[in-house]
Coordinates of C-alpha atoms in Angstrom, one line a residue:
M1 CA -21.2 12.5 -0.9
I2 CA -19.3 9.3 -0.7
R3 CA -20.1 7.1 2.3
I4 CA -16.9 5.3 3.4
G5 CA -17.1 2.1 5.9
A6 CA -14.0 1.5 8.0
V7 CA -12.7 -2.0 8.7
T8 CA -10.8 -1.8 11.9
L9 CA -8.9 1.2 13.5
D10 CA -5.6 -0.7 13.8
T11 CA -3.6 2.0 12.3
S12 CA -3.1 5.8 12.4
H13 CA -4.7 6.0 8.9
P14 CA -8.4 6.2 9.7
L15 CA -7.6 8.9 12.0
A16 CA -5.4 10.8 9.4
F17 CA -7.9 10.1 6.4
A18 CA -10.7 11.3 8.7
K19 CA -8.9 14.5 9.4
V20 CA -8.3 15.1 5.7
L21 CA -12.2 14.6 5.0
E22 CA -13.0 17.3 7.5
H23 CA -11.7 19.8 4.9
D24 CA -13.2 18.0 2.0
D25 CA -17.2 17.7 1.5
R26 CA -16.7 14.7 -1.0
A27 CA -16.7 11.7 1.3
K28 CA -17.2 10.8 5.0
Y29 CA -16.7 7.8 7.2
V30 CA -20.3 6.8 8.2
G31 CA -19.7 3.2 9.8
V32 CA -16.9 1.4 11.5
F33 CA -16.6 -2.4 12.2
D34 CA -13.8 -3.3 14.5
D35 CA -13.0 -6.8 16.0
S36 CA -9.2 -5.9 16.5
F37 CA -7.1 -4.8 19.3
R38 CA -8.5 -1.1 19.8
S39 CA -10.5 -0.7 22.8
D40 CA -14.3 -0.2 22.8
Q41 CA -13.5 3.3 24.1
E42 CA -11.1 4.1 21.3
V43 CA -13.7 3.0 18.8
A44 CA -16.4 5.0 20.4
N45 CA -14.1 8.2 20.6
F46 CA -13.6 7.6 16.7
V47 CA -17.5 7.6 16.1
S48 CA -18.1 10.5 18.3
R49 CA -15.1 12.5 16.9
F50 CA -15.9 12.4 13.2
G51 CA -19.9 12.0 13.6
L52 CA -20.1 8.3 12.2
E53 CA -23.6 7.2 12.2
K54 CA -23.0 4.0 14.0
R55 CA -20.4 1.1 14.8
C56 CA -21.4 -2.0 13.0
T57 CA -21.6 -5.4 14.6
S58 CA -20.7 -7.2 11.3
L59 CA -19.2 -6.7 8.1
D60 CA -22.3 -7.2 6.2
E61 CA -23.9 -4.3 8.2
L62 CA -21.2 -1.9 7.2
A63 CA -21.2 -3.0 3.6
D64 CA -25.0 -2.4 3.4
M65 CA -24.7 1.2 4.7
C66 CA -21.8 2.4 2.8
D67 CA -20.6 3.0 -0.9
I68 CA -17.0 1.7 -0.3
G69 CA -15.2 -0.1 2.3
F70 CA -11.7 0.9 3.6
V71 CA -9.9 -2.1 5.0
H72 CA -7.1 -0.6 7.6
S73 CA -6.2 -3.8 9.3
C74 CA -2.5 -4.1 10.1
N75 CA -2.7 -8.1 9.5
W76 CA -2.5 -8.3 5.7
D77 CA -3.5 -11.9 6.0
R78 CA -6.9 -10.8 7.1
H79 CA -7.5 -8.2 4.3
L80 CA -9.3 -10.7 2.0
A81 CA -11.7 -11.8 4.7
Y82 CA -12.5 -8.3 5.6
A83 CA -12.8 -7.4 2.1
E84 CA -15.2 -10.4 0.9
P85 CA -18.7 -8.8 2.2
F86 CA -17.9 -5.8 0.1
V87 CA -17.1 -7.7 -3.0
R88 CA -20.0 -10.2 -2.5
K89 CA -22.3 -7.2 -2.1
G90 CA -20.8 -5.6 -5.4
K91 CA -19.4 -2.7 -3.7
P92 CA -15.7 -1.3 -4.1
V93 CA -13.2 -1.7 -1.5
F94 CA -9.9 0.0 -0.8
I95 CA -7.4 -2.1 0.9
D96 CA -4.6 -0.3 2.7
K97 CA -1.0 -1.4 2.1
P98 CA 0.2 -3.9 2.1
I99 CA -2.7 -5.3 0.0
V100 CA -1.7 -8.9 0.5
G101 CA 1.4 -10.8 1.6
T102 CA 1.4 -14.4 -0.1
L103 CA 1.2 -15.3 -3.7
R104 CA -1.9 -17.4 -2.7
D105 CA -3.6 -14.2 -1.5
C106 CA -2.5 -12.5 -4.8
E107 CA -4.1 -15.1 -6.9
Q108 CA -7.4 -15.0 -4.9
V109 CA -7.7 -11.2 -5.2
A110 CA -7.1 -11.5 -9.0
A111 CA -9.7 -13.9 -9.4
W112 CA -12.3 -11.5 -7.6
V113 CA -11.2 -8.9 -10.1
R114 CA -11.7 -11.1 -13.1
Q115 CA -15.1 -11.8 -11.8
G116 CA -16.0 -8.1 -11.8
A117 CA -14.9 -6.8 -8.2
V118 CA -13.5 -3.5 -7.7
I119 CA -10.4 -3.5 -5.4
L120 CA -8.4 -0.4 -5.0
G121 CA -5.0 0.2 -3.2
S122 CA -2.8 0.5 -1.7
S123 CA 0.3 2.8 -0.9
S124 CA 0.0 6.7 -0.8
V125 CA 3.5 7.1 -1.9
R126 CA 2.5 5.5 -5.4
Y127 CA 0.1 8.8 -5.9
C128 CA 2.4 11.3 -4.2
Q129 CA 2.5 14.9 -5.7
E130 CA 6.2 14.5 -6.6
I131 CA 6.1 11.2 -8.4
S132 CA 2.9 12.8 -10.3
A133 CA 4.9 15.9 -11.2
F134 CA 7.8 14.2 -12.7
L135 CA 5.7 11.9 -14.7
A136 CA 3.8 14.7 -16.0
K137 CA 6.9 16.2 -17.7
P138 CA 7.1 15.5 -21.3
V139 CA 9.5 12.5 -22.1
A140 CA 11.3 14.9 -24.5
E141 CA 12.2 17.1 -21.5
R142 CA 13.0 14.9 -18.9
G143 CA 14.4 11.8 -21.0
E144 CA 13.6 8.3 -20.7
I145 CA 14.0 6.6 -17.6
V146 CA 16.8 4.0 -17.2
S147 CA 17.2 3.4 -13.6
I148 CA 15.4 4.1 -10.4
Y149 CA 16.5 4.2 -6.8
G150 CA 14.3 4.5 -3.9
T151 CA 14.6 4.2 0.2
S152 CA 12.4 3.4 3.0
G153 CA 12.6 2.8 6.5
V154 CA 10.8 1.3 9.8
D155 CA 10.5 -2.2 8.6
E156 CA 11.1 -4.6 5.7
F157 CA 7.5 -5.2 4.1
N158 CA 4.9 -3.1 5.7
Y159 CA 6.9 0.1 5.1
G160 CA 9.0 -1.3 2.4
I161 CA 6.1 -1.9 0.0
H162 CA 5.8 2.1 -0.1
V163 CA 9.0 2.3 -2.0
V164 CA 8.4 -0.5 -4.2
E165 CA 5.0 1.0 -5.2
G166 CA 6.5 4.3 -5.8
I167 CA 9.3 2.7 -7.9
G168 CA 6.5 0.8 -10.0
A169 CA 4.4 4.0 -10.6
L170 CA 7.8 5.6 -12.1
A171 CA 8.6 2.3 -13.9
G172 CA 5.3 2.1 -15.5
K173 CA 5.9 -1.6 -16.4
M174 CA 5.7 -4.9 -14.6
A175 CA 9.0 -6.2 -13.2
R176 CA 10.6 -9.5 -14.4
S177 CA 13.1 -10.6 -11.7
V178 CA 14.5 -9.7 -8.3
R179 CA 18.0 -10.2 -7.0
Y180 CA 19.1 -9.5 -3.4
I181 CA 22.3 -7.5 -3.0
G182 CA 23.3 -7.5 0.5
Q183 CA 22.9 -5.8 3.8
A184 CA 24.8 -3.4 6.2
E185 CA 24.1 -3.1 9.9
Q186 CA 25.2 -0.4 12.7
Q187 CA 23.8 -0.1 16.1
G188 CA 21.0 -2.8 15.5
K189 CA 19.7 -1.2 12.5
R190 CA 19.9 -2.9 9.4
S191 CA 19.7 -1.6 5.5
E192 CA 19.0 -4.1 2.7
A193 CA 19.4 -3.7 -0.9
Y194 CA 17.5 -5.4 -3.8
Y195 CA 17.8 -4.9 -7.6
V196 CA 14.8 -5.1 -9.6
S197 CA 15.1 -5.8 -13.3
Y198 CA 12.1 -4.6 -15.7
G199 CA 13.8 -5.5 -19.0
D200 CA 13.7 -3.1 -22.1
G201 CA 16.7 -1.0 -20.5
L202 CA 15.2 -0.3 -17.3
N203 CA 16.1 -1.5 -13.7
A204 CA 15.6 -0.2 -10.1
L205 CA 17.4 -0.5 -6.8
Y206 CA 15.5 -0.3 -3.5
H207 CA 16.8 -0.1 0.1
T208 CA 14.7 -0.9 3.1
F209 CA 15.8 0.2 6.4
S210 CA 14.7 -1.8 9.8
G211 CA 15.0 0.0 13.0
C212 CA 14.0 3.7 12.5
W213 CA 11.9 5.8 10.2
Q214 CA 13.7 7.0 7.1
P215 CA 12.2 9.3 4.3
F216 CA 10.7 8.2 1.1
A217 CA 13.6 9.4 -1.3
F218 CA 13.7 8.6 -5.1
T219 CA 16.7 9.2 -7.4
I220 CA 15.8 8.7 -11.2
M221 CA 18.3 8.4 -14.0
T222 CA 17.0 9.2 -17.5
T223 CA 18.7 9.6 -21.0
K224 CA 19.0 13.3 -20.2
S225 CA 19.6 14.0 -16.8
T226 CA 19.4 12.8 -13.1
H227 CA 16.5 13.8 -10.9
A228 CA 15.9 13.4 -7.2
F229 CA 13.2 14.1 -4.9
T230 CA 12.2 13.3 -1.1
V231 CA 8.3 12.7 -0.5
D232 CA 6.6 15.2 1.1
T233 CA 4.7 12.9 3.7
S234 CA 2.5 15.7 4.9
K235 CA 0.5 15.5 1.6
L236 CA 0.4 11.9 0.8
Y237 CA -3.2 11.0 2.3
A238 CA -4.8 13.9 0.5
A239 CA -3.3 12.9 -2.9
L240 CA -4.3 9.2 -2.3
L241 CA -8.0 10.0 -1.3
D242 CA -8.3 12.4 -4.1
E243 CA -7.5 9.5 -6.6
I244 CA -10.0 7.5 -4.8
F245 CA -12.8 9.9 -5.0
Q246 CA -12.1 10.7 -8.7
F247 CA -12.7 7.2 -9.3
M248 CA -15.9 6.9 -7.4
E249 CA -17.4 10.1 -9.0
G250 CA -16.5 8.6 -12.4
K251 CA -13.8 11.2 -13.2
T252 CA -10.4 11.0 -14.4
H253 CA -7.9 9.1 -12.1
K254 CA -4.5 7.7 -11.6
L255 CA -5.3 4.5 -9.5
A256 CA -3.3 1.5 -10.5
P257 CA -5.0 -1.5 -11.7
L258 CA -4.9 -4.6 -9.4
D259 CA -2.2 -6.4 -11.4
V260 CA 0.2 -3.4 -10.9
L261 CA -0.5 -3.4 -7.3
L262 CA 0.2 -7.2 -6.9
D263 CA 3.4 -6.8 -8.9
S264 CA 4.8 -4.7 -6.1
V265 CA 3.9 -7.5 -3.8
K266 CA 5.6 -10.0 -6.1
I267 CA 8.6 -7.9 -6.2
M268 CA 9.1 -8.2 -2.5
L269 CA 8.4 -11.8 -2.3
A270 CA 10.9 -12.4 -5.0
G271 CA 13.4 -10.3 -3.1
R272 CA 12.9 -12.2 0.2
I273 CA 13.2 -15.7 -1.7
S274 CA 16.4 -14.2 -3.4
R275 CA 17.7 -13.3 0.1
E276 CA 17.0 -16.7 1.6
N277 CA 18.9 -18.3 -1.5
G278 CA 22.2 -16.3 -1.4
G279 CA 21.1 -13.7 -3.7
Q280 CA 20.1 -15.6 -6.8
T281 CA 17.9 -13.8 -9.4
V282 CA 14.4 -14.7 -8.8
P283 CA 11.9 -14.3 -11.7
L284 CA 8.6 -13.2 -10.6
D285 CA 6.9 -15.8 -12.3
A286 CA 8.9 -18.5 -10.6
I287 CA 7.6 -17.6 -7.0
P288 CA 6.5 -21.2 -5.8
A289 CA 2.7 -21.3 -5.1
D290 CA 3.2 -22.6 -1.6
D291 CA 5.8 -19.7 -0.8
P292 CA 4.7 -18.7 2.9
G293 CA 5.0 -15.1 2.0
Y294 CA 5.1 -12.4 4.8
D295 CA 3.5 -13.4 8.0
G296 CA 0.5 -10.9 8.7
A297 CA -0.4 -12.7 11.8
L298 CA 3.3 -12.3 13.3
F299 CA 3.5 -8.6 12.1
Y300 CA 0.0 -8.1 13.9
A301 CA 1.3 -9.3 17.2
G302 CA 4.0 -7.1 17.2
Y303 CA 2.2 -4.0 16.2
S304 CA -0.6 -4.5 18.5
A305 CA 1.5 -5.1 21.6
N306 CA 3.4 -1.9 20.8
A307 CA 0.5 0.2 19.7
K308 CA -0.2 3.5 21.5
L309 CA -3.6 5.1 22.2
L310 CA -4.5 6.8 19.0
Y311 CA -8.3 7.5 18.8
T312 CA -8.8 9.9 22.2

Protein backbone atom coordinates (compact mmCIF):
# COMPACT_ATOMS: atom_id res chain seq x y z
CA MET A 1 0.00 0.00 0.00
CA ILE A 2 1.24 3.48 -0.89
CA ARG A 3 1.94 5.52 2.23
CA ILE A 4 0.98 9.20 1.88
CA GLY A 5 2.15 12.07 4.08
CA ALA A 6 -0.17 15.10 4.24
CA VAL A 7 1.45 18.52 4.47
CA THR A 8 -1.13 20.85 6.08
CA LEU A 9 -4.89 20.47 6.09
CA ASP A 10 -5.60 23.95 4.72
CA THR A 11 -8.08 22.96 2.04
CA SER A 12 -10.87 20.43 1.67
CA HIS A 13 -8.65 18.21 -0.48
CA PRO A 14 -7.14 16.05 2.30
CA LEU A 15 -10.66 15.30 3.53
CA ALA A 16 -11.99 14.58 0.05
CA PHE A 17 -8.95 12.50 -0.93
CA ALA A 18 -9.10 10.48 2.29
CA LYS A 19 -12.77 9.69 1.66
CA VAL A 20 -11.88 8.41 -1.81
CA LEU A 21 -9.11 6.28 -0.29
CA GLU A 22 -11.57 4.63 2.09
CA HIS A 23 -12.90 2.81 -0.98
CA ASP A 24 -9.47 2.04 -2.46
CA ASP A 25 -6.88 -0.16 -0.76
CA ARG A 26 -4.03 1.13 -2.95
CA ALA A 27 -3.02 4.02 -0.70
CA LYS A 28 -3.54 5.64 2.68
CA TYR A 29 -2.62 8.80 4.57
CA VAL A 30 -0.28 7.62 7.32
CA GLY A 31 0.98 10.90 8.75
CA VAL A 32 0.37 14.62 8.74
CA PHE A 33 2.45 17.71 9.39
CA ASP A 34 0.46 20.88 9.99
CA ASP A 35 1.83 24.27 11.04
CA SER A 36 -0.98 26.25 9.45
CA PHE A 37 -4.33 27.69 10.54
CA ARG A 38 -6.26 24.50 11.31
CA SER A 39 -6.71 23.97 15.04
CA ASP A 40 -5.01 21.15 16.91
CA GLN A 41 -8.46 19.63 17.36
CA GLU A 42 -9.14 19.61 13.61
CA VAL A 43 -5.79 17.93 12.97
CA ALA A 44 -6.50 15.39 15.71
CA ASN A 45 -9.92 14.73 14.20
CA PHE A 46 -8.33 14.01 10.81
CA VAL A 47 -5.80 11.64 12.37
CA SER A 48 -8.53 9.80 14.27
CA ARG A 49 -11.16 9.76 11.51
CA PHE A 50 -8.85 8.22 8.91
CA GLY A 51 -6.60 6.13 11.13
CA LEU A 52 -3.31 7.93 10.57
CA GLU A 53 -0.33 6.65 12.50
CA LYS A 54 0.70 10.02 13.87
CA ARG A 55 0.90 13.78 13.63
CA CYS A 56 4.52 14.58 12.86
CA THR A 57 6.41 17.43 14.48
CA SER A 58 8.62 18.08 11.46
CA LEU A 59 8.56 17.69 7.70
CA ASP A 60 11.63 15.47 7.88
CA GLU A 61 9.82 13.10 10.22
CA LEU A 62 6.87 12.95 7.83
CA ALA A 63 9.08 12.40 4.78
CA ASP A 64 10.85 9.52 6.53
CA MET A 65 7.62 7.62 7.22
CA CYS A 66 5.86 7.91 3.85
CA ASP A 67 6.33 6.94 0.21
CA ILE A 68 5.05 10.23 -1.20
CA GLY A 69 4.20 13.65 0.20
CA PHE A 70 1.02 15.55 -0.67
CA VAL A 71 1.45 19.32 -0.20
CA HIS A 72 -2.02 20.77 0.44
CA SER A 73 -1.13 24.29 1.58
CA CYS A 74 -3.27 27.09 0.13
CA ASN A 75 -0.21 29.37 0.27
CA TRP A 76 1.60 28.49 -2.94
CA ASP A 77 4.53 30.69 -1.87
CA ARG A 78 5.36 28.00 0.72
CA HIS A 79 4.93 25.00 -1.56
CA LEU A 80 8.62 24.57 -2.31
CA ALA A 81 9.66 24.91 1.33
CA TYR A 82 7.13 22.21 2.19
CA ALA A 83 8.32 20.01 -0.68
CA GLU A 84 12.07 20.38 -0.05
CA PRO A 85 12.47 17.67 2.64
CA PHE A 86 10.83 15.10 0.34
CA VAL A 87 13.06 16.16 -2.55
CA ARG A 88 16.15 16.02 -0.35
CA LYS A 89 15.27 12.49 0.78
CA GLY A 90 14.53 11.29 -2.75
CA LYS A 91 10.79 10.94 -2.15
CA PRO A 92 8.18 11.89 -4.77
CA VAL A 93 5.96 14.81 -3.85
CA PHE A 94 2.56 15.83 -5.20
CA ILE A 95 2.00 19.59 -5.03
CA ASP A 96 -1.62 20.63 -5.12
CA LYS A 97 -2.73 23.42 -7.42
CA PRO A 98 -1.52 26.04 -8.07
CA ILE A 99 1.84 24.32 -8.00
CA VAL A 100 3.68 27.68 -7.65
CA GLY A 101 2.83 31.32 -8.29
CA THR A 102 6.00 33.02 -9.52
CA LEU A 103 8.52 32.59 -12.31
CA ARG A 104 11.25 32.34 -9.69
CA ASP A 105 9.58 29.32 -8.11
CA CYS A 106 8.95 27.82 -11.56
CA GLU A 107 12.68 27.93 -12.18
CA GLN A 108 13.52 26.46 -8.76
CA VAL A 109 11.20 23.47 -9.06
CA ALA A 110 12.38 22.90 -12.64
CA ALA A 111 15.97 22.81 -11.37
CA TRP A 112 15.00 20.16 -8.83
CA VAL A 113 13.51 17.98 -11.54
CA ARG A 114 16.61 18.34 -13.70
CA GLN A 115 18.56 17.05 -10.69
CA GLY A 116 16.30 14.00 -10.41
CA ALA A 117 13.44 15.08 -8.14
CA VAL A 118 9.98 13.68 -8.79
CA ILE A 119 7.36 16.45 -8.64
CA LEU A 120 3.75 15.59 -9.45
CA GLY A 121 0.77 17.89 -9.81
CA SER A 122 -1.50 19.60 -9.78
CA SER A 123 -5.08 20.31 -11.01
CA SER A 124 -7.61 17.48 -10.97
CA VAL A 125 -9.37 19.01 -14.00
CA ARG A 126 -6.36 18.13 -16.16
CA TYR A 127 -7.11 14.44 -15.57
CA CYS A 128 -10.92 14.56 -15.63
CA GLN A 129 -12.84 11.77 -17.35
CA GLU A 130 -14.35 14.12 -19.93
CA ILE A 131 -10.99 15.36 -21.21
CA SER A 132 -9.56 11.84 -21.17
CA ALA A 133 -12.55 10.52 -23.13
CA PHE A 134 -12.26 13.25 -25.75
CA LEU A 135 -8.52 12.71 -26.23
CA ALA A 136 -9.08 8.95 -26.49
CA LYS A 137 -11.14 9.41 -29.65
CA PRO A 138 -9.17 8.88 -32.86
CA VAL A 139 -8.20 12.15 -34.55
CA ALA A 140 -9.76 10.79 -37.73
CA GLU A 141 -13.09 10.72 -35.87
CA ARG A 142 -12.98 13.92 -33.78
CA GLY A 143 -10.79 16.07 -36.02
CA GLU A 144 -7.70 18.16 -35.32
CA ILE A 145 -8.20 20.71 -32.54
CA VAL A 146 -8.28 24.30 -33.80
CA SER A 147 -9.68 26.28 -30.87
CA ILE A 148 -10.47 25.60 -27.20
CA TYR A 149 -12.71 27.59 -24.87
CA GLY A 150 -12.91 27.07 -21.12
CA THR A 151 -14.52 28.60 -18.03
CA SER A 152 -13.93 28.62 -14.29
CA GLY A 153 -15.20 30.57 -11.29
CA VAL A 154 -14.46 31.61 -7.70
CA ASP A 155 -11.21 33.54 -8.25
CA GLU A 156 -8.51 34.39 -10.77
CA PHE A 157 -5.60 32.10 -9.93
CA ASN A 158 -6.37 29.51 -7.26
CA TYR A 159 -9.39 28.28 -9.22
CA GLY A 160 -8.54 29.78 -12.60
CA ILE A 161 -5.54 27.48 -12.87
CA HIS A 162 -7.98 24.57 -13.19
CA VAL A 163 -9.35 25.69 -16.55
CA VAL A 164 -5.90 26.62 -17.86
CA GLU A 165 -4.57 23.17 -16.97
CA GLY A 166 -7.59 21.58 -18.64
CA ILE A 167 -6.94 23.59 -21.78
CA GLY A 168 -3.29 22.55 -21.63
CA ALA A 169 -4.26 18.88 -21.48
CA LEU A 170 -6.45 19.31 -24.56
CA ALA A 171 -3.89 21.38 -26.48
CA GLY A 172 -1.09 18.90 -25.91
CA LYS A 173 1.57 21.52 -26.56
CA MET A 174 3.23 24.51 -24.93
CA ALA A 175 1.75 27.99 -25.25
CA ARG A 176 3.61 30.80 -26.98
CA SER A 177 1.85 33.96 -25.82
CA VAL A 178 -1.15 35.35 -23.95
CA ARG A 179 -3.25 38.46 -24.46
CA TYR A 180 -5.78 39.92 -22.04
CA ILE A 181 -9.03 40.66 -23.89
CA GLY A 182 -11.20 42.41 -21.32
CA GLN A 183 -13.67 42.10 -18.50
CA ALA A 184 -17.35 42.45 -17.64
CA GLU A 185 -18.92 42.96 -14.24
CA GLN A 186 -22.41 42.65 -12.80
CA GLN A 187 -23.48 42.84 -9.14
CA GLY A 188 -19.88 42.86 -7.98
CA LYS A 189 -19.02 39.68 -9.86
CA ARG A 190 -16.35 39.97 -12.52
CA SER A 191 -15.45 37.87 -15.56
CA GLU A 192 -12.15 38.28 -17.41
CA ALA A 193 -11.13 36.83 -20.77
CA TYR A 194 -7.67 35.80 -22.01
CA TYR A 195 -6.50 34.65 -25.44
CA VAL A 196 -3.75 32.02 -25.61
CA SER A 197 -1.76 31.36 -28.77
CA TYR A 198 -0.16 27.95 -29.14
CA GLY A 199 1.00 28.46 -32.72
CA ASP A 200 0.68 25.83 -35.43
CA GLY A 201 -2.97 26.70 -36.01
CA LEU A 202 -4.19 26.29 -32.42
CA ASN A 203 -5.50 28.88 -29.98
CA ALA A 204 -7.55 29.00 -26.80
CA LEU A 205 -9.75 31.41 -24.88
CA TYR A 206 -10.36 31.12 -21.16
CA HIS A 207 -12.66 33.04 -18.83
CA THR A 208 -12.10 33.44 -15.11
CA PHE A 209 -14.97 34.53 -12.89
CA SER A 210 -14.52 36.11 -9.47
CA GLY A 211 -17.31 36.22 -6.94
CA CYS A 212 -19.07 32.88 -7.32
CA TRP A 213 -18.51 29.30 -8.33
CA GLN A 214 -18.85 28.44 -12.02
CA PRO A 215 -18.70 25.02 -13.71
CA PHE A 216 -15.61 23.89 -15.57
CA ALA A 217 -17.03 23.98 -19.09
CA PHE A 218 -15.09 23.37 -22.30
CA THR A 219 -15.92 23.84 -25.96
CA ILE A 220 -13.52 22.39 -28.53
CA MET A 221 -13.70 23.30 -32.20
CA THR A 222 -11.99 20.83 -34.51
CA THR A 223 -11.58 20.39 -38.23
CA LYS A 224 -14.64 18.13 -38.16
CA SER A 225 -17.07 19.44 -35.54
CA THR A 226 -17.62 21.28 -32.25
CA HIS A 227 -17.49 19.30 -29.01
CA ALA A 228 -18.71 20.61 -25.65
CA PHE A 229 -18.86 19.22 -22.13
CA THR A 230 -19.08 20.26 -18.50
CA VAL A 231 -16.80 18.48 -16.04
CA ASP A 232 -18.45 16.23 -13.47
CA THR A 233 -16.68 17.51 -10.36
CA SER A 234 -17.85 14.55 -8.26
CA LYS A 235 -15.41 12.32 -10.14
CA LEU A 236 -12.38 14.62 -10.25
CA TYR A 237 -10.45 13.45 -7.21
CA ALA A 238 -10.73 9.75 -7.93
CA ALA A 239 -9.41 10.33 -11.46
CA LEU A 240 -6.45 12.37 -10.21
CA LEU A 241 -5.55 9.92 -7.46
CA ASP A 242 -5.75 7.01 -9.88
CA GLU A 243 -3.12 8.62 -12.11
CA ILE A 244 -0.84 9.28 -9.13
CA PHE A 245 -1.16 5.70 -7.92
CA GLN A 246 -0.59 4.32 -11.42
CA PHE A 247 2.69 6.25 -11.43
CA MET A 248 3.67 5.09 -7.94
CA GLU A 249 2.96 1.48 -8.90
CA GLY A 250 5.11 1.74 -12.03
CA LYS A 251 2.13 1.42 -14.35
CA THR A 252 1.01 3.40 -17.38
CA HIS A 253 -0.24 6.85 -16.36
CA LYS A 254 -1.23 10.20 -17.83
CA LEU A 255 0.50 12.51 -15.38
CA ALA A 256 1.87 15.62 -17.08
CA PRO A 257 5.60 16.32 -16.86
CA LEU A 258 6.65 19.32 -14.81
CA ASP A 259 7.37 21.62 -17.76
CA VAL A 260 3.78 21.15 -18.92
CA LEU A 261 2.42 21.94 -15.45
CA LEU A 262 4.58 25.04 -15.24
CA ASP A 263 3.37 26.14 -18.68
CA SER A 264 -0.08 26.65 -17.16
CA VAL A 265 1.36 28.84 -14.42
CA LYS A 266 3.29 30.87 -16.99
CA ILE A 267 0.14 31.33 -19.09
CA MET A 268 -1.56 32.94 -16.11
CA LEU A 269 1.49 35.04 -15.25
CA ALA A 270 1.63 36.32 -18.83
CA GLY A 271 -2.10 37.00 -18.80
CA ARG A 272 -1.81 39.07 -15.65
CA ILE A 273 1.07 41.07 -17.13
CA SER A 274 -0.94 41.64 -20.31
CA ARG A 275 -3.88 42.94 -18.26
CA GLU A 276 -1.61 45.33 -16.38
CA ASN A 277 -0.23 46.62 -19.69
CA GLY A 278 -3.43 47.37 -21.56
CA GLY A 279 -3.86 44.01 -23.24
CA GLN A 280 -0.54 43.79 -25.05
CA THR A 281 0.52 40.33 -26.23
CA VAL A 282 2.99 38.79 -23.77
CA PRO A 283 5.18 35.87 -24.93
CA LEU A 284 5.76 33.32 -22.19
CA ASP A 285 9.50 33.60 -22.67
CA ALA A 286 9.29 37.37 -22.03
CA ILE A 287 7.99 37.16 -18.45
CA PRO A 288 10.48 39.26 -16.42
CA ALA A 289 12.65 37.34 -13.97
CA ASP A 290 11.60 39.73 -11.19
CA ASP A 291 7.88 39.52 -11.93
CA PRO A 292 6.09 39.39 -8.54
CA GLY A 293 3.62 36.77 -9.75
CA TYR A 294 0.59 35.89 -7.66
CA ASP A 295 0.80 36.62 -3.94
CA GLY A 296 0.36 33.36 -2.07
CA ALA A 297 0.65 34.95 1.37
CA LEU A 298 -2.13 37.41 0.55
CA PHE A 299 -4.37 34.61 -0.69
CA TYR A 300 -3.58 32.57 2.43
CA ALA A 301 -4.56 35.47 4.69
CA GLY A 302 -7.96 35.79 3.05
CA TYR A 303 -8.54 32.05 2.80
CA SER A 304 -7.63 31.30 6.41
CA ALA A 305 -9.70 34.22 7.73
CA ASN A 306 -12.80 32.87 6.00
CA ALA A 307 -12.17 29.14 6.43
CA LYS A 308 -14.96 27.11 7.96
CA LEU A 309 -14.55 24.11 10.26
CA LEU A 310 -13.86 21.11 8.02
CA TYR A 311 -12.31 18.38 10.11
CA THR A 312 -14.92 17.50 12.71
